[in-house]
Each structure stands twice: as structure tokens, then as C-alpha cells.
Short mmCIF file of C-alpha atoms in Angstrom, two decimals:
data_model
loop_
_atom_site.label_atom_id
_atom_site.label_comp_id
_atom_site.label_asym_id
_atom_site.label_seq_id
_atom_site.Cartn_x
_atom_site.Cartn_y
_atom_site.Cartn_z
CA MET A 14 12.87 -15.13 -3.78
CA SER A 15 15.80 -14.37 -5.66
CA THR A 16 14.27 -14.95 -9.14
CA ILE A 17 11.98 -12.20 -8.19
CA VAL A 18 14.91 -10.11 -6.56
CA GLU A 19 17.21 -10.65 -10.26
CA GLY A 20 13.44 -10.02 -11.90
CA MET A 21 13.38 -6.47 -9.57
CA THR A 22 16.96 -5.48 -10.58
CA TYR A 23 16.67 -6.43 -14.22
CA LEU A 24 13.56 -4.16 -14.28
CA LEU A 25 14.89 -1.36 -12.50
CA ASN A 26 17.89 -1.73 -14.96
CA ILE A 27 15.42 -0.87 -18.13
CA LEU A 28 13.69 1.72 -16.38
CA TYR A 29 17.42 4.06 -15.25
CA SER A 30 18.00 3.09 -19.42
CA MET A 31 14.56 5.08 -20.06
CA SER A 32 14.85 7.95 -17.46
CA ALA A 33 18.56 8.13 -18.30
CA THR A 34 17.49 8.58 -22.03
CA ILE A 35 14.69 11.91 -21.32
CA GLY A 36 18.36 13.24 -18.98
CA LEU A 37 17.13 12.10 -15.44
CA PRO A 38 19.87 9.28 -14.84
CA TYR A 39 18.75 8.26 -11.62
CA TYR A 40 17.80 5.26 -9.90
CA GLY A 41 15.59 7.18 -7.62
CA VAL A 42 13.07 8.22 -10.93
CA SER A 43 13.57 3.78 -12.05
CA ILE A 44 12.43 3.62 -8.48
CA ILE A 45 9.28 6.10 -8.64
CA LEU A 46 8.50 4.64 -12.39
CA LEU A 47 8.71 0.76 -10.99
CA THR A 48 5.78 1.69 -8.16
CA ILE A 49 3.71 3.66 -10.67
CA LEU A 50 3.76 0.31 -12.53
CA ILE A 51 3.22 -2.02 -9.81
CA LYS A 52 0.30 0.07 -8.47
CA THR A 53 -1.41 0.09 -12.30
CA LEU A 54 -0.72 -3.46 -12.52
CA ILE A 55 -2.77 -4.37 -9.30
CA PHE A 56 -4.88 -1.73 -9.60
CA PRO A 57 -8.08 -3.81 -10.63
CA LEU A 58 -7.74 -5.74 -7.74
CA THR A 59 -7.73 -2.46 -5.47
CA TYR A 60 -10.69 -1.85 -7.17
CA LYS A 61 -12.13 -5.26 -6.26
CA GLN A 62 -11.12 -5.13 -2.52
CA MET A 63 -12.45 -1.79 -2.36
CA ALA A 64 -15.82 -2.60 -3.25
CA SER A 65 -15.76 -5.16 -1.62
CA MET A 66 -14.94 -3.55 1.36
CA ARG A 67 -17.91 -0.87 1.02
CA LYS A 68 -20.54 -3.62 1.09
CA THR A 69 -18.56 -5.13 4.31
CA VAL A 70 -19.38 -1.64 5.53
CA ASP A 71 -23.15 -1.48 4.00
CA LEU A 72 -23.50 -4.83 5.17
CA GLN A 73 -23.18 -3.75 8.54
CA PRO A 74 -26.43 -3.27 10.04
CA LYS A 75 -27.43 -6.54 9.18
CA ILE A 76 -24.51 -8.46 10.41
CA LYS A 77 -25.10 -6.93 13.85
CA ALA A 78 -28.51 -7.84 13.48
CA LEU A 79 -27.86 -11.85 13.21
CA GLN A 80 -25.14 -11.50 15.93
CA GLU A 81 -27.71 -9.85 18.08
CA LYS A 82 -30.42 -12.74 16.85
CA HIS A 83 -27.88 -15.55 17.85
CA LYS A 84 -25.50 -13.77 20.37
CA ASN A 85 -26.41 -17.24 22.09
CA ASN A 86 -24.97 -19.40 19.98
CA LYS A 87 -21.83 -17.86 18.32
CA GLU A 88 -21.31 -20.98 15.51
CA LYS A 89 -24.89 -19.99 14.18
CA ALA A 90 -23.80 -16.21 13.93
CA ASN A 91 -20.85 -16.68 12.50
CA ALA A 92 -22.84 -19.17 9.94
CA ALA A 93 -25.66 -16.89 9.50
CA VAL A 94 -23.11 -13.97 8.77
CA MET A 95 -20.63 -15.85 6.18
CA GLU A 96 -24.52 -16.56 4.16
CA LEU A 97 -25.25 -12.91 3.89
CA TYR A 98 -21.23 -12.44 2.78
CA LYS A 99 -22.14 -15.35 0.09
CA GLU A 100 -25.54 -13.72 -0.92
CA HIS A 101 -23.88 -10.58 -1.13
CA GLN A 102 -20.88 -11.74 -3.11
CA VAL A 103 -18.74 -10.07 -0.17
CA ASN A 104 -14.99 -11.69 -0.08
CA PRO A 105 -14.20 -10.84 3.81
CA LEU A 106 -10.38 -11.48 3.13
CA GLY A 107 -10.55 -9.91 -0.10
CA GLY A 108 -8.73 -7.05 1.48
CA CYS A 109 -5.83 -9.49 2.10
CA LEU A 110 -4.77 -10.07 -1.25
CA PRO A 111 -3.38 -6.45 -2.81
CA ILE A 112 -1.69 -7.27 0.22
CA ILE A 113 -0.19 -10.41 0.02
CA ILE A 114 1.02 -9.52 -3.20
CA GLN A 115 2.87 -6.25 -2.66
CA LEU A 116 4.86 -8.42 0.27
CA PRO A 117 7.02 -9.81 -2.01
CA ILE A 118 7.71 -7.15 -3.77
CA PHE A 119 8.28 -5.07 -1.09
CA TRP A 120 10.80 -7.60 0.43
CA ALA A 121 12.44 -7.85 -3.08
CA LEU A 122 13.42 -4.34 -3.67
CA TYR A 123 14.34 -4.22 -0.37
CA SER A 124 17.08 -6.97 -1.14
CA THR A 125 17.80 -5.48 -4.21
CA LEU A 126 18.57 -2.08 -3.06
CA LEU A 127 20.96 -3.81 -0.27
CA HIS A 128 23.06 -5.32 -3.15
CA PHE A 129 22.02 -3.35 -5.94
CA PRO A 130 25.04 -2.63 -9.09
CA TYR A 131 24.68 0.83 -9.57
CA ASP A 132 25.61 1.91 -12.72
CA PRO A 133 29.59 2.38 -12.33
CA THR A 134 29.64 5.28 -15.48
CA ASN A 135 27.55 7.67 -13.31
CA PRO A 136 28.64 8.01 -9.54
CA SER A 137 25.78 9.91 -8.54
CA ALA A 138 23.00 7.43 -10.24
CA HIS A 139 22.04 6.51 -6.84
CA LEU A 140 21.92 9.90 -5.64
CA PHE A 141 18.53 11.58 -5.67
CA LEU A 142 16.93 14.47 -4.06
CA GLY A 143 20.31 14.83 -1.45
CA PHE A 144 19.25 11.43 -0.63
CA ASP A 145 21.89 8.19 -1.09
CA LEU A 146 19.26 5.21 -2.04
CA THR A 147 21.60 2.69 -0.43
CA VAL A 148 22.60 4.52 3.27
CA VAL A 149 20.23 3.50 5.62
CA TYR A 150 19.98 7.20 7.89
CA GLY A 151 18.65 5.52 11.45
CA PHE A 152 17.33 8.43 13.90
CA ALA A 153 19.60 11.00 13.01
CA LEU A 154 17.74 14.26 13.10
CA SER A 155 19.01 15.81 10.10
CA TYR A 156 17.37 16.81 6.56
CA HIS A 157 16.86 12.58 5.71
CA ILE A 158 14.28 12.49 8.33
CA ILE A 159 11.74 14.16 5.87
CA LEU A 160 11.11 10.58 4.54
CA PRO A 161 9.88 8.84 7.37
CA ILE A 162 7.90 11.96 8.41
CA PHE A 163 6.12 11.64 4.97
CA ALA A 164 6.19 7.54 5.11
CA ALA A 165 3.70 8.35 8.31
CA ALA A 166 1.91 11.19 7.06
CA THR A 167 0.80 9.49 3.61
CA THR A 168 0.52 6.09 5.74
CA TYR A 169 -1.70 8.05 7.53
CA LEU A 170 -3.87 9.66 4.79
CA GLN A 171 -4.08 6.15 2.64
CA THR A 172 -5.69 4.29 5.75
CA LYS A 173 -8.34 7.05 6.64
CA LEU A 174 -9.02 7.23 2.49
CA THR A 175 -9.09 3.22 2.61
CA SER A 176 -11.14 2.82 6.24
CA PRO A 177 -14.60 4.31 5.84
CA ASN A 178 -15.24 3.38 9.45
CA ALA A 179 -11.23 4.66 10.41
CA THR A 180 -12.69 7.42 13.30
CA THR A 181 -15.49 5.76 14.83
CA ASP A 182 -14.70 1.55 14.56
CA PRO A 183 -12.12 1.45 18.03
CA THR A 184 -9.77 -1.21 15.82
CA GLN A 185 -9.55 0.49 12.65
CA LYS A 186 -9.05 3.66 14.63
CA THR A 187 -6.12 2.04 16.83
CA MET A 188 -4.84 0.79 12.96
CA LEU A 189 -4.95 4.91 11.74
CA TYR A 190 -2.64 5.97 14.20
CA ILE A 191 0.01 2.86 15.28
CA MET A 192 0.29 2.13 10.69
CA PRO A 193 2.30 5.25 10.47
CA VAL A 194 4.31 4.88 13.20
CA PHE A 195 4.66 1.69 12.59
CA PHE A 196 6.18 2.49 9.01
CA ALA A 197 8.34 5.85 9.74
CA TYR A 198 10.21 3.42 12.18
CA ILE A 199 10.62 0.63 9.13
CA SER A 200 11.59 4.08 7.09
CA VAL A 201 14.53 4.93 9.42
CA THR A 202 15.62 1.49 9.58
CA VAL A 203 15.80 0.27 5.32
CA PRO A 204 18.02 1.97 2.37
CA ALA A 205 16.11 5.19 1.76
CA GLY A 206 15.54 3.74 -1.57
CA LEU A 207 12.79 1.49 0.12
CA ALA A 208 11.37 4.18 1.93
CA LEU A 209 11.16 6.20 -1.33
CA TYR A 210 9.11 3.46 -2.81
CA TRP A 211 6.77 3.10 -0.24
CA VAL A 212 6.38 7.18 0.01
CA THR A 213 5.41 7.05 -3.90
CA MET A 214 3.26 4.03 -3.31
CA ASN A 215 1.36 5.85 -0.78
CA VAL A 216 1.38 9.13 -2.89
CA VAL A 217 -0.52 6.53 -6.08
CA SER A 218 -2.86 4.95 -3.16
CA ILE A 219 -3.84 8.43 -2.64
CA PHE A 220 -4.79 8.87 -5.86
CA GLN A 221 -6.25 5.75 -6.88
CA GLN A 222 -8.29 5.68 -3.56
CA LEU A 223 -9.89 9.19 -4.02
CA PHE A 224 -10.79 7.82 -7.79
CA ILE A 225 -12.27 4.71 -6.28
CA ASN A 226 -14.10 6.28 -3.60
CA SER A 227 -15.97 8.70 -6.10
CA ARG A 228 -16.61 5.75 -8.63
CA LEU A 229 -17.56 3.74 -5.76
CA ALA A 230 -20.15 6.58 -4.76
CA ASN A 231 -21.32 7.60 -7.58
CA LYS A 232 -22.17 3.54 -8.40
CA THR A 233 -24.42 3.90 -4.90
CA LYS A 234 -26.11 7.26 -5.67
CA LYS A 235 -27.08 5.46 -9.32
CA ALA A 236 -28.51 2.52 -7.20
CA ILE A 237 -30.44 4.51 -5.07
#
């Protein structure tokens, strides 16, 4: 993890230098640029994940039919479902990969922001849009509560776009409401820079998701 933290620190400093050259010497800008860079790099995985999820949704009637057919034999039902996945080239765990990749990035950025060597020649470098990116603001009812609210709102919208059955499937519906609350809580207990990263990641994810949904819908129409 220390290697990732060192790399993250180095990359943030490069992006800070780039933003400073265009008159924006703020680490908030470098965090936004870093987020866009990360989301761009893992976009192929995200697209593959969503394509797999869409296939899984389309297979639900067949899955339910197999489960009903083998309702007295759970092992046989599971084997039949896995065979169906294999036949249609669907990886039921494919949706976990982008999350697994982002977790070390998230924690590395957390460690980076806790001990970040901000530019000593620019005392305002760690300030951005009224936030001190190094500060944990907590639950105080002030202007800074905007970030947790944005974190919750964008998490809700992103989850709804990602999960086609979010309003009908009981499990997904629970996650639809629990995840925004969870990340709002996280956002008030970590440095504001990390909350900024999460909000930016959600916003970029929403735009990517709209593009992916449109593209997959067009592919479905052409297949029909």
C-alpha cells in the first residue's frame, strides 16, 4: 500500500503542477483530474461489467424457470444456472471487479490526503470552493455539509442507473437507499478531499453510465 500511496502523491503533484500552469493552483483541481483519469482508465472494465449485468437481467426469466424446475434440489439448480451463465458468457462476479480495483485507490488516496505535503509556497493550495481538503468537518450543520449531501445524492442516482431492477428487486431496493446514507456518513468522517473525490467519481460514473445504457439499448434494438 505504501508504494500506491507514494505513486498517488507523485501523481497528484504532477496534476497540481499542470493545473497551476493554467492558473488553477489548487489540489482540489488535481483530485478532480485524478478521478477523471482513474475512471477513464477503468472504463473498459466498467463497460464490460454493465454488459454482463444487462445479460444477467435478460436471463432472469430462464434462471427463475431453472430454479422452479429444480426447486427440490438446490445443488442441481445452482449447477443449471451456472451452466446457463457459461452458455451466454456471463460472469456473475464480473460486477465486483471495478469495485475491487477502486478500493486500494480509495484507501491510498485517504492515506495520501492525511499526510499530504502541500505546496509550502502556496498556503491556499489545499483550499477549494470553501473547503479545506485536509479537514474532517464531521456532522456540523454548516456550508460544508454540502459535500455529504452531494455524496448521498450522486450515490443514489448512480446506483439507480447501474441497477436496472433497483426499484423492484427487494435486495437492490435496500441497497439503493442504504448506500447513499453510508457514503454520506463516510464523507463526514474523512478529509474533505476524499469526499470531493467520491462526489467527482459519482458524477463521472453517472455520465459514463448514461452513455453505456444508451449504447447497450441500441445494441439490443439492433439484435431484435
